[in-house]
Short mmCIF file of N, CA and C in Angstrom, two decimals:
data_model
loop_
_atom_site.label_atom_id
_atom_site.label_comp_id
_atom_site.label_asym_id
_atom_site.label_seq_id
_atom_site.Cartn_x
_atom_site.Cartn_y
_atom_site.Cartn_z
N MET A 25 132.07 88.55 37.49
CA MET A 25 133.26 88.89 38.94
C MET A 25 132.79 90.12 39.63
N ARG A 26 132.36 91.03 38.53
CA ARG A 26 132.26 92.71 39.26
C ARG A 26 131.28 92.71 40.54
N MET A 27 130.08 91.73 39.97
CA MET A 27 129.32 91.64 40.96
C MET A 27 129.66 90.97 42.35
N ARG A 28 130.59 89.85 42.23
CA ARG A 28 131.32 89.13 43.65
C ARG A 28 132.13 90.27 44.25
N ASN A 29 132.87 91.19 43.31
CA ASN A 29 133.37 92.16 44.38
C ASN A 29 132.79 93.41 44.89
N VAL A 30 131.67 93.66 44.38
CA VAL A 30 130.92 94.53 44.94
C VAL A 30 130.02 93.83 46.08
N MET A 31 129.69 92.69 46.04
CA MET A 31 129.12 92.21 46.92
C MET A 31 130.04 91.80 48.22
N THR A 32 131.58 91.63 48.04
CA THR A 32 132.60 91.68 49.01
C THR A 32 132.45 92.97 49.63
N ALA A 33 132.57 93.93 48.83
CA ALA A 33 132.72 95.21 49.50
C ALA A 33 131.53 95.87 50.73
N ALA A 34 130.26 95.17 49.93
CA ALA A 34 129.09 95.57 50.54
C ALA A 34 128.93 94.65 51.93
N LEU A 35 129.24 93.17 51.92
CA LEU A 35 129.34 92.74 53.10
C LEU A 35 130.08 92.80 54.20
N THR A 36 131.45 93.83 53.67
CA THR A 36 132.74 94.46 54.59
C THR A 36 131.50 95.60 55.01
N GLY A 37 131.09 96.26 54.96
CA GLY A 37 130.13 97.48 55.11
C GLY A 37 129.34 96.90 56.39
N LEU A 38 128.60 95.59 55.76
CA LEU A 38 127.09 95.22 56.79
C LEU A 38 127.92 94.79 58.07
N ALA A 39 128.79 94.19 57.84
CA ALA A 39 129.79 93.42 59.00
C ALA A 39 130.15 94.59 59.82
N LEU A 40 130.70 95.61 59.47
CA LEU A 40 131.17 96.81 60.04
C LEU A 40 130.21 97.37 60.41
N LEU A 41 129.13 97.76 60.26
CA LEU A 41 127.85 98.55 60.69
C LEU A 41 127.28 98.05 61.98
N GLY A 42 127.82 96.70 62.16
CA GLY A 42 127.44 96.22 63.74
C GLY A 42 126.06 95.88 63.93
N ILE A 43 125.77 94.96 63.03
CA ILE A 43 124.14 94.42 63.07
C ILE A 43 123.92 93.93 64.38
N ALA A 44 124.70 93.79 65.32
CA ALA A 44 124.65 93.06 66.72
C ALA A 44 125.84 93.89 67.98
N GLY A 45 125.58 93.46 68.80
CA GLY A 45 126.82 93.78 69.93
C GLY A 45 127.24 95.08 70.33
N THR A 46 127.99 95.03 71.34
CA THR A 46 128.44 96.01 72.01
C THR A 46 130.11 95.83 72.25
N ALA A 47 130.81 95.44 71.51
CA ALA A 47 132.43 94.86 71.71
C ALA A 47 132.93 96.10 71.81
N SER A 48 134.08 96.20 72.65
CA SER A 48 135.00 97.25 72.74
C SER A 48 136.15 97.15 72.31
N ALA A 49 136.79 98.22 71.91
CA ALA A 49 138.37 97.88 71.12
C ALA A 49 139.31 97.22 72.01
N GLN A 50 140.08 96.61 71.42
CA GLN A 50 141.37 95.82 72.34
C GLN A 50 142.42 95.59 71.35
N SER A 51 143.81 95.59 71.42
CA SER A 51 144.70 95.54 70.45
C SER A 51 144.91 94.38 69.56
N GLU A 52 144.83 93.20 70.35
CA GLU A 52 144.84 92.00 69.87
C GLU A 52 143.12 91.40 70.17
N LEU A 53 143.25 90.25 69.11
CA LEU A 53 142.11 89.27 69.13
C LEU A 53 142.50 88.11 69.53
N THR A 54 142.30 87.61 71.14
CA THR A 54 142.52 86.24 71.25
C THR A 54 141.01 85.55 71.10
N TRP A 55 141.48 84.28 70.57
CA TRP A 55 139.92 83.45 70.03
C TRP A 55 140.22 82.35 70.59
N PRO A 56 139.36 81.47 71.62
CA PRO A 56 138.33 82.26 72.13
C PRO A 56 138.79 83.36 73.15
N PRO A 57 137.82 84.15 72.88
CA PRO A 57 138.27 85.34 73.97
C PRO A 57 138.08 84.96 75.42
N LYS A 58 138.84 85.30 76.69
CA LYS A 58 138.82 85.13 77.93
C LYS A 58 137.70 85.60 78.56
N ASP A 59 137.15 85.19 79.23
CA ASP A 59 136.12 85.43 80.21
C ASP A 59 135.01 85.62 79.68
N VAL A 60 134.51 84.95 78.41
CA VAL A 60 133.65 84.82 77.67
C VAL A 60 131.96 84.31 78.50
N THR A 61 131.00 85.17 78.75
CA THR A 61 129.90 84.95 79.60
C THR A 61 128.80 84.77 78.35
N PRO A 62 128.33 83.49 78.49
CA PRO A 62 127.49 83.05 77.67
C PRO A 62 125.91 83.82 77.92
N VAL A 63 125.39 84.12 76.90
CA VAL A 63 124.16 85.29 77.12
C VAL A 63 123.09 84.21 76.94
N HIS A 64 121.85 83.74 77.59
CA HIS A 64 120.67 83.22 77.43
C HIS A 64 119.45 84.23 77.87
N LYS A 65 118.90 84.51 76.37
CA LYS A 65 117.76 85.45 76.48
C LYS A 65 116.28 84.70 76.35
N THR A 66 115.35 85.07 76.83
CA THR A 66 113.99 84.96 76.93
C THR A 66 113.53 84.92 75.47
N LYS A 67 112.33 84.21 75.02
CA LYS A 67 111.99 84.44 73.67
C LYS A 67 111.37 85.96 73.79
N ALA A 68 111.12 86.54 74.59
CA ALA A 68 110.93 87.80 74.47
C ALA A 68 111.78 88.84 74.12
N GLU A 69 112.92 88.55 74.87
CA GLU A 69 113.81 89.52 74.62
C GLU A 69 114.60 89.16 73.33
N LEU A 70 114.75 87.70 72.65
CA LEU A 70 115.29 87.29 71.05
C LEU A 70 114.00 88.10 70.21
N GLN A 71 112.81 87.96 70.45
CA GLN A 71 111.91 88.55 69.36
C GLN A 71 112.39 90.30 69.29
N LYS A 72 112.34 90.70 70.63
CA LYS A 72 112.58 92.28 70.86
C LYS A 72 113.83 92.34 69.64
N GLN A 73 114.84 91.92 69.97
CA GLN A 73 116.13 92.04 69.38
C GLN A 73 116.15 91.54 67.87
N ALA A 74 115.34 90.51 67.66
CA ALA A 74 115.41 90.52 65.92
C ALA A 74 114.42 91.47 65.49
N ASP A 75 113.10 92.05 65.81
CA ASP A 75 112.68 93.15 65.76
C ASP A 75 113.56 94.42 65.42
N GLU A 76 114.47 94.47 66.15
CA GLU A 76 115.31 95.70 66.21
C GLU A 76 116.35 95.35 64.85
N PHE A 77 117.01 94.04 64.85
CA PHE A 77 117.89 93.81 63.90
C PHE A 77 117.30 93.70 62.76
N SER A 78 115.94 93.70 62.31
CA SER A 78 115.34 94.05 60.84
C SER A 78 115.18 95.60 60.65
N ALA A 79 115.07 96.04 61.14
CA ALA A 79 114.64 97.80 61.34
C ALA A 79 116.21 97.93 61.16
N HIS A 80 117.32 97.39 61.58
CA HIS A 80 118.39 97.98 61.33
C HIS A 80 118.83 97.59 59.82
N GLN A 81 118.50 96.29 59.40
CA GLN A 81 118.84 96.00 57.95
C GLN A 81 117.98 96.57 57.08
N LYS A 82 116.85 96.96 56.99
CA LYS A 82 116.12 97.89 56.37
C LYS A 82 116.98 99.07 56.23
N LYS A 83 117.42 99.87 57.10
CA LYS A 83 118.28 100.85 56.78
C LYS A 83 119.50 100.71 56.54
N ALA A 84 120.28 99.85 56.73
CA ALA A 84 121.97 99.56 56.53
C ALA A 84 121.84 98.70 55.17
N PHE A 85 121.11 98.14 54.56
CA PHE A 85 121.34 97.24 53.36
C PHE A 85 121.39 98.48 52.26
N PRO A 86 120.29 99.44 52.28
CA PRO A 86 120.40 100.63 51.20
C PRO A 86 121.69 101.43 51.14
N ARG A 87 122.34 101.52 52.38
CA ARG A 87 123.52 102.19 52.65
C ARG A 87 124.64 101.36 52.22
N ALA A 88 124.76 100.15 52.45
CA ALA A 88 125.98 99.36 52.00
C ALA A 88 125.77 99.06 50.51
N PHE A 89 124.52 99.01 49.96
CA PHE A 89 124.52 98.58 48.31
C PHE A 89 123.69 99.85 48.19
N HIS A 90 124.50 100.77 47.64
CA HIS A 90 123.84 102.05 47.42
C HIS A 90 122.87 101.89 46.38
N GLY A 91 121.49 102.50 45.90
CA GLY A 91 120.70 102.09 44.96
C GLY A 91 119.66 100.69 44.82
N ALA A 92 120.07 100.25 46.40
CA ALA A 92 118.97 98.99 46.34
C ALA A 92 117.42 99.02 46.89
N LYS A 93 117.05 98.30 45.99
CA LYS A 93 115.54 98.51 45.73
C LYS A 93 114.77 97.00 46.40
N ASP A 94 113.40 97.47 46.88
CA ASP A 94 112.74 96.48 47.30
C ASP A 94 113.72 95.34 48.48
N VAL A 95 114.31 96.03 49.50
CA VAL A 95 114.65 95.61 50.10
C VAL A 95 113.83 94.65 51.25
N ALA A 96 113.67 93.34 51.47
CA ALA A 96 112.70 92.30 52.26
C ALA A 96 113.51 91.68 53.27
N THR A 97 113.10 91.80 54.48
CA THR A 97 113.54 91.06 55.50
C THR A 97 112.89 89.84 56.09
N GLY A 98 113.20 88.53 55.96
CA GLY A 98 112.66 87.41 56.81
C GLY A 98 112.77 87.44 57.95
N ASN A 99 112.06 86.60 58.13
CA ASN A 99 111.51 86.48 59.91
C ASN A 99 113.04 85.96 60.65
N TRP A 100 113.41 86.32 61.65
CA TRP A 100 114.27 85.62 62.55
C TRP A 100 114.10 84.41 63.22
N GLY A 101 115.01 83.52 63.35
CA GLY A 101 114.76 82.32 64.32
C GLY A 101 116.04 81.77 64.19
N GLY A 102 115.97 80.51 64.73
CA GLY A 102 116.90 79.22 64.89
C GLY A 102 116.91 78.58 63.75
N GLU A 103 116.33 77.09 64.12
CA GLU A 103 116.47 76.05 63.42
C GLU A 103 115.16 76.55 62.23
N ALA A 104 114.24 77.09 63.11
CA ALA A 104 113.03 77.75 62.25
C ALA A 104 112.80 79.04 62.41
N GLU A 105 112.13 79.56 61.32
CA GLU A 105 111.58 80.97 61.67
C GLU A 105 110.91 81.15 62.88
N GLY A 106 111.02 82.27 63.34
CA GLY A 106 110.32 82.38 64.65
C GLY A 106 110.61 81.44 66.00
N VAL A 107 111.33 80.65 65.62
CA VAL A 107 111.81 79.85 66.96
C VAL A 107 112.81 80.32 67.56
N PHE A 108 112.80 80.48 68.86
CA PHE A 108 113.93 81.03 69.77
C PHE A 108 113.91 80.15 71.38
N ASP A 109 113.85 79.14 71.09
CA ASP A 109 113.58 77.99 71.95
C ASP A 109 114.94 78.03 72.82
N ASP A 110 115.58 78.86 73.79
CA ASP A 110 117.10 78.42 73.93
C ASP A 110 117.96 78.74 73.04
N MET A 111 118.02 79.76 72.56
CA MET A 111 118.81 79.76 70.89
C MET A 111 120.22 80.58 71.67
N GLN A 112 121.24 80.06 71.13
CA GLN A 112 122.34 80.79 71.20
C GLN A 112 122.74 81.48 69.88
N TYR A 113 121.99 81.49 68.72
CA TYR A 113 122.04 82.01 67.47
C TYR A 113 120.68 82.36 67.22
N MET A 114 120.82 82.90 65.92
CA MET A 114 119.70 83.31 65.29
C MET A 114 119.99 84.23 64.11
N GLY A 115 119.09 83.64 62.85
CA GLY A 115 119.56 84.16 61.51
C GLY A 115 118.06 84.74 60.59
N ASN A 116 118.44 85.32 59.74
CA ASN A 116 117.20 85.79 58.92
C ASN A 116 117.93 85.67 57.19
N SER A 117 117.11 86.09 56.34
CA SER A 117 117.45 86.20 54.96
C SER A 117 116.85 87.75 54.74
N VAL A 118 118.04 88.20 53.77
CA VAL A 118 117.22 89.61 53.43
C VAL A 118 117.53 89.45 51.47
N THR A 119 116.19 89.95 51.24
CA THR A 119 116.32 89.92 49.59
C THR A 119 116.19 91.71 48.89
N PHE A 120 116.99 91.72 47.89
CA PHE A 120 116.84 93.13 47.36
C PHE A 120 117.16 92.82 45.97
N THR A 121 116.99 94.07 45.54
CA THR A 121 117.39 94.22 43.77
C THR A 121 118.50 95.13 43.67
N TYR A 122 119.81 94.90 43.27
CA TYR A 122 120.73 95.90 43.08
C TYR A 122 121.30 95.08 41.69
N GLN A 123 121.51 96.65 41.23
CA GLN A 123 122.28 96.64 39.89
C GLN A 123 121.32 95.83 38.81
N GLY A 124 120.10 95.61 39.25
CA GLY A 124 119.05 94.85 38.32
C GLY A 124 119.25 93.61 38.29
N GLN A 125 119.98 92.87 39.80
CA GLN A 125 120.06 91.57 39.70
C GLN A 125 119.34 91.47 41.36
N LYS A 126 118.47 90.37 41.17
CA LYS A 126 118.08 89.61 42.60
C LYS A 126 119.19 89.36 43.34
N VAL A 127 119.15 89.71 44.54
CA VAL A 127 120.52 89.38 45.68
C VAL A 127 120.04 89.07 46.98
N ASN A 128 120.18 87.41 47.31
CA ASN A 128 120.01 87.18 48.09
C ASN A 128 121.18 86.80 49.60
N THR A 129 120.79 87.40 50.67
CA THR A 129 121.94 87.51 51.83
C THR A 129 121.24 86.48 52.92
N TYR A 130 122.09 86.06 53.63
CA TYR A 130 121.79 85.45 55.00
C TYR A 130 122.67 86.11 56.23
N THR A 131 121.89 86.32 57.15
CA THR A 131 122.84 86.96 58.02
C THR A 131 122.68 85.88 59.50
N GLN A 132 123.74 85.75 60.49
CA GLN A 132 123.34 85.07 61.46
C GLN A 132 124.13 85.77 62.60
N VAL A 133 123.55 86.01 63.63
CA VAL A 133 124.18 86.79 64.85
C VAL A 133 124.48 85.35 66.09
N ASN A 134 125.77 85.34 66.30
CA ASN A 134 125.81 84.24 67.30
C ASN A 134 126.30 84.97 68.64
N ALA A 135 125.34 84.01 69.82
CA ALA A 135 125.75 84.42 71.22
C ALA A 135 127.36 84.78 71.53
N PRO A 136 127.58 85.80 72.49
CA PRO A 136 128.84 85.17 73.08
C PRO A 136 129.52 83.89 73.36
N GLY A 137 130.34 82.98 72.81
CA GLY A 137 130.59 82.20 73.21
C GLY A 137 130.15 80.87 72.56
N PHE A 138 129.31 80.98 71.54
CA PHE A 138 128.56 80.11 71.13
C PHE A 138 129.06 79.31 70.10
N LEU A 139 130.09 80.22 69.18
CA LEU A 139 131.10 79.80 67.94
C LEU A 139 132.66 79.55 68.67
N LYS A 140 133.14 78.53 68.50
CA LYS A 140 134.15 78.03 69.08
C LYS A 140 135.74 78.09 68.40
N SER A 141 135.46 77.92 66.77
CA SER A 141 136.38 77.87 65.86
C SER A 141 136.73 79.33 65.87
N SER A 142 138.14 79.54 65.83
CA SER A 142 138.85 80.88 65.66
C SER A 142 138.91 81.21 64.29
N PRO A 143 139.15 82.39 63.73
CA PRO A 143 139.30 82.66 62.57
C PRO A 143 140.20 81.93 61.85
N LYS A 144 141.50 81.64 62.10
CA LYS A 144 142.35 80.43 61.63
C LYS A 144 141.83 79.29 61.29
N GLU A 145 141.12 78.72 62.25
CA GLU A 145 140.10 77.23 62.03
C GLU A 145 139.27 77.55 61.16
N TYR A 146 138.87 78.39 61.16
CA TYR A 146 137.39 78.84 60.07
C TYR A 146 138.05 78.63 58.61
N CYS A 147 139.35 79.34 58.24
CA CYS A 147 139.79 79.43 57.19
C CYS A 147 140.59 78.04 56.95
N GLU A 148 140.50 77.22 57.76
CA GLU A 148 141.18 75.81 57.41
C GLU A 148 140.17 74.92 56.70
N THR A 149 138.78 75.36 56.81
CA THR A 149 137.28 74.90 56.07
C THR A 149 136.79 75.52 55.27
N ILE A 150 137.41 76.64 54.60
CA ILE A 150 136.54 77.47 53.39
C ILE A 150 137.81 78.36 52.85
N THR A 151 137.53 79.00 51.85
CA THR A 151 138.51 79.59 50.96
C THR A 151 138.44 80.97 51.55
N CYS A 152 139.22 81.24 52.37
CA CYS A 152 139.35 82.77 53.02
C CYS A 152 140.37 83.53 52.09
N THR A 153 139.63 84.80 51.75
CA THR A 153 140.38 85.61 50.95
C THR A 153 140.90 86.67 51.45
N LYS A 154 140.48 87.09 52.78
CA LYS A 154 141.17 88.20 53.35
C LYS A 154 140.65 88.26 54.81
N THR A 155 141.54 88.75 55.69
CA THR A 155 141.10 89.09 57.28
C THR A 155 141.78 90.51 57.28
N VAL A 156 140.97 91.46 58.03
CA VAL A 156 140.96 92.61 58.51
C VAL A 156 140.82 92.85 59.92
N GLY A 157 141.13 93.79 60.49
CA GLY A 157 140.70 94.24 62.07
C GLY A 157 139.86 94.87 61.85
N ASP A 158 139.03 95.29 62.82
CA ASP A 158 137.98 96.02 62.81
C ASP A 158 137.86 97.21 63.61
N HIS A 159 137.12 98.52 63.47
CA HIS A 159 136.97 99.33 64.42
C HIS A 159 137.01 98.90 66.12
N ARG A 160 136.40 97.75 66.19
CA ARG A 160 136.16 97.47 67.54
C ARG A 160 137.08 96.76 68.49
N GLY A 161 138.34 96.24 67.57
CA GLY A 161 139.21 95.14 68.16
C GLY A 161 139.14 93.94 67.58
N GLY A 162 137.96 93.50 66.62
CA GLY A 162 137.45 92.38 66.30
C GLY A 162 138.60 92.26 64.84
N VAL A 163 137.72 90.95 64.08
CA VAL A 163 138.62 90.58 63.40
C VAL A 163 137.44 90.35 62.17
N THR A 164 137.45 90.59 60.95
CA THR A 164 136.45 90.39 59.90
C THR A 164 137.46 89.39 58.93
N VAL A 165 136.89 88.24 58.42
CA VAL A 165 137.39 87.12 57.86
C VAL A 165 136.36 87.27 56.52
N PHE A 166 136.76 87.16 55.20
CA PHE A 166 136.23 87.11 53.90
C PHE A 166 136.54 86.19 53.02
N ALA A 167 135.33 85.33 52.55
CA ALA A 167 135.65 84.05 52.45
C ALA A 167 134.56 83.83 51.12
N LYS A 168 134.61 83.06 50.20
CA LYS A 168 134.04 82.40 48.85
C LYS A 168 134.08 81.00 48.80
N ASP A 169 133.07 80.75 48.38
CA ASP A 169 132.98 79.31 47.82
C ASP A 169 132.38 79.35 46.30
N ASP A 170 133.23 78.94 45.59
CA ASP A 170 133.28 79.42 44.16
C ASP A 170 132.22 78.36 43.31
N ARG A 171 131.99 77.19 44.33
CA ARG A 171 130.98 75.89 43.63
C ARG A 171 129.57 76.61 43.46
N PHE A 172 129.21 77.61 44.57
CA PHE A 172 127.78 77.93 44.58
C PHE A 172 127.53 79.45 44.60
N GLY A 173 128.77 80.02 44.25
CA GLY A 173 128.75 81.61 44.02
C GLY A 173 128.40 82.50 45.17
N ILE A 174 128.89 81.77 46.45
CA ILE A 174 128.66 82.36 47.62
C ILE A 174 129.92 83.51 48.14
N VAL A 175 129.69 84.58 48.77
CA VAL A 175 130.66 85.35 49.15
C VAL A 175 130.41 85.49 50.80
N GLU A 176 131.16 85.83 51.76
CA GLU A 176 130.83 85.78 53.18
C GLU A 176 131.97 86.84 53.82
N ALA A 177 131.27 87.62 54.69
CA ALA A 177 131.89 88.19 55.68
C ALA A 177 131.66 87.78 57.43
N ARG A 178 132.83 87.37 57.71
CA ARG A 178 132.27 86.82 59.23
C ARG A 178 132.65 87.80 60.32
N ASN A 179 132.43 87.98 61.29
CA ASN A 179 133.13 89.21 62.25
C ASN A 179 133.04 88.66 63.48
N PHE A 180 134.53 88.57 63.97
CA PHE A 180 134.72 87.80 65.01
C PHE A 180 134.80 88.95 66.02
N ARG A 181 134.25 88.80 67.05
CA ARG A 181 134.20 90.22 67.98
C ARG A 181 134.70 89.95 69.46
N PRO A 182 135.79 91.03 70.36
CA PRO A 182 136.26 90.66 71.27
C PRO A 182 135.32 89.95 72.40
N ASN A 183 134.07 90.16 72.37
CA ASN A 183 133.17 90.09 73.37
C ASN A 183 132.84 88.27 73.19
N GLY A 184 133.49 87.80 72.27
CA GLY A 184 132.87 86.46 71.64
C GLY A 184 131.68 86.22 70.64
N GLU A 185 131.22 87.26 70.53
CA GLU A 185 130.16 87.19 69.24
C GLU A 185 130.64 87.04 68.11
N VAL A 186 129.92 86.16 67.25
CA VAL A 186 130.45 85.74 65.68
C VAL A 186 128.93 86.69 65.00
N VAL A 187 129.21 87.48 64.24
CA VAL A 187 127.91 87.81 63.12
C VAL A 187 128.48 87.93 61.92
N TRP A 188 127.99 87.14 61.06
CA TRP A 188 128.47 86.57 59.61
C TRP A 188 127.21 87.18 58.57
N VAL A 189 127.61 87.53 57.35
CA VAL A 189 126.59 87.71 56.60
C VAL A 189 127.37 86.90 55.17
N GLN A 190 126.06 86.09 54.50
CA GLN A 190 126.81 85.32 53.51
C GLN A 190 125.48 85.77 52.18
N SER A 191 126.13 85.82 51.05
CA SER A 191 125.31 86.10 49.93
C SER A 191 125.55 85.44 48.61
N TRP A 192 124.40 85.57 47.89
CA TRP A 192 124.77 84.52 46.49
C TRP A 192 124.05 85.31 45.59
N THR A 193 123.97 85.44 44.54
CA THR A 193 123.34 86.13 43.38
C THR A 193 122.74 85.00 42.22
#
């Protein structure tokens, strides 16, 4: 149980470290946000963004999980690693050793307007444990699935992006 609490706190840090996005602060989060402009990037633009995300993960994970070792990022992609054909989201895995345990995470970055479910609707499908506002005017929702030992932080941003990090041990 202690590891789950540590993971939840660290996932909070990762979600709030801003793996992606440029959202600006707002007093309230309306979902879906008004005037969201879907983003369609080329394969080259997505690969560049994926490389930047991986570099950020390699720096952010040891800060969020103080003392983490052997941080390894997986390839970004959509339905398959390295596939970016007209993608509106992409994800990757990161593994590392923390307090003697192997930890696996999965991060997914969703383009503005791609995910339509509101934080409330999301919490109707999973056990949400906490919802907090972030420093950019967004909302971070924490959830768990005890069947599989999964914890998750999902950050809903005012520009319509949703970034989530999921972990299991």
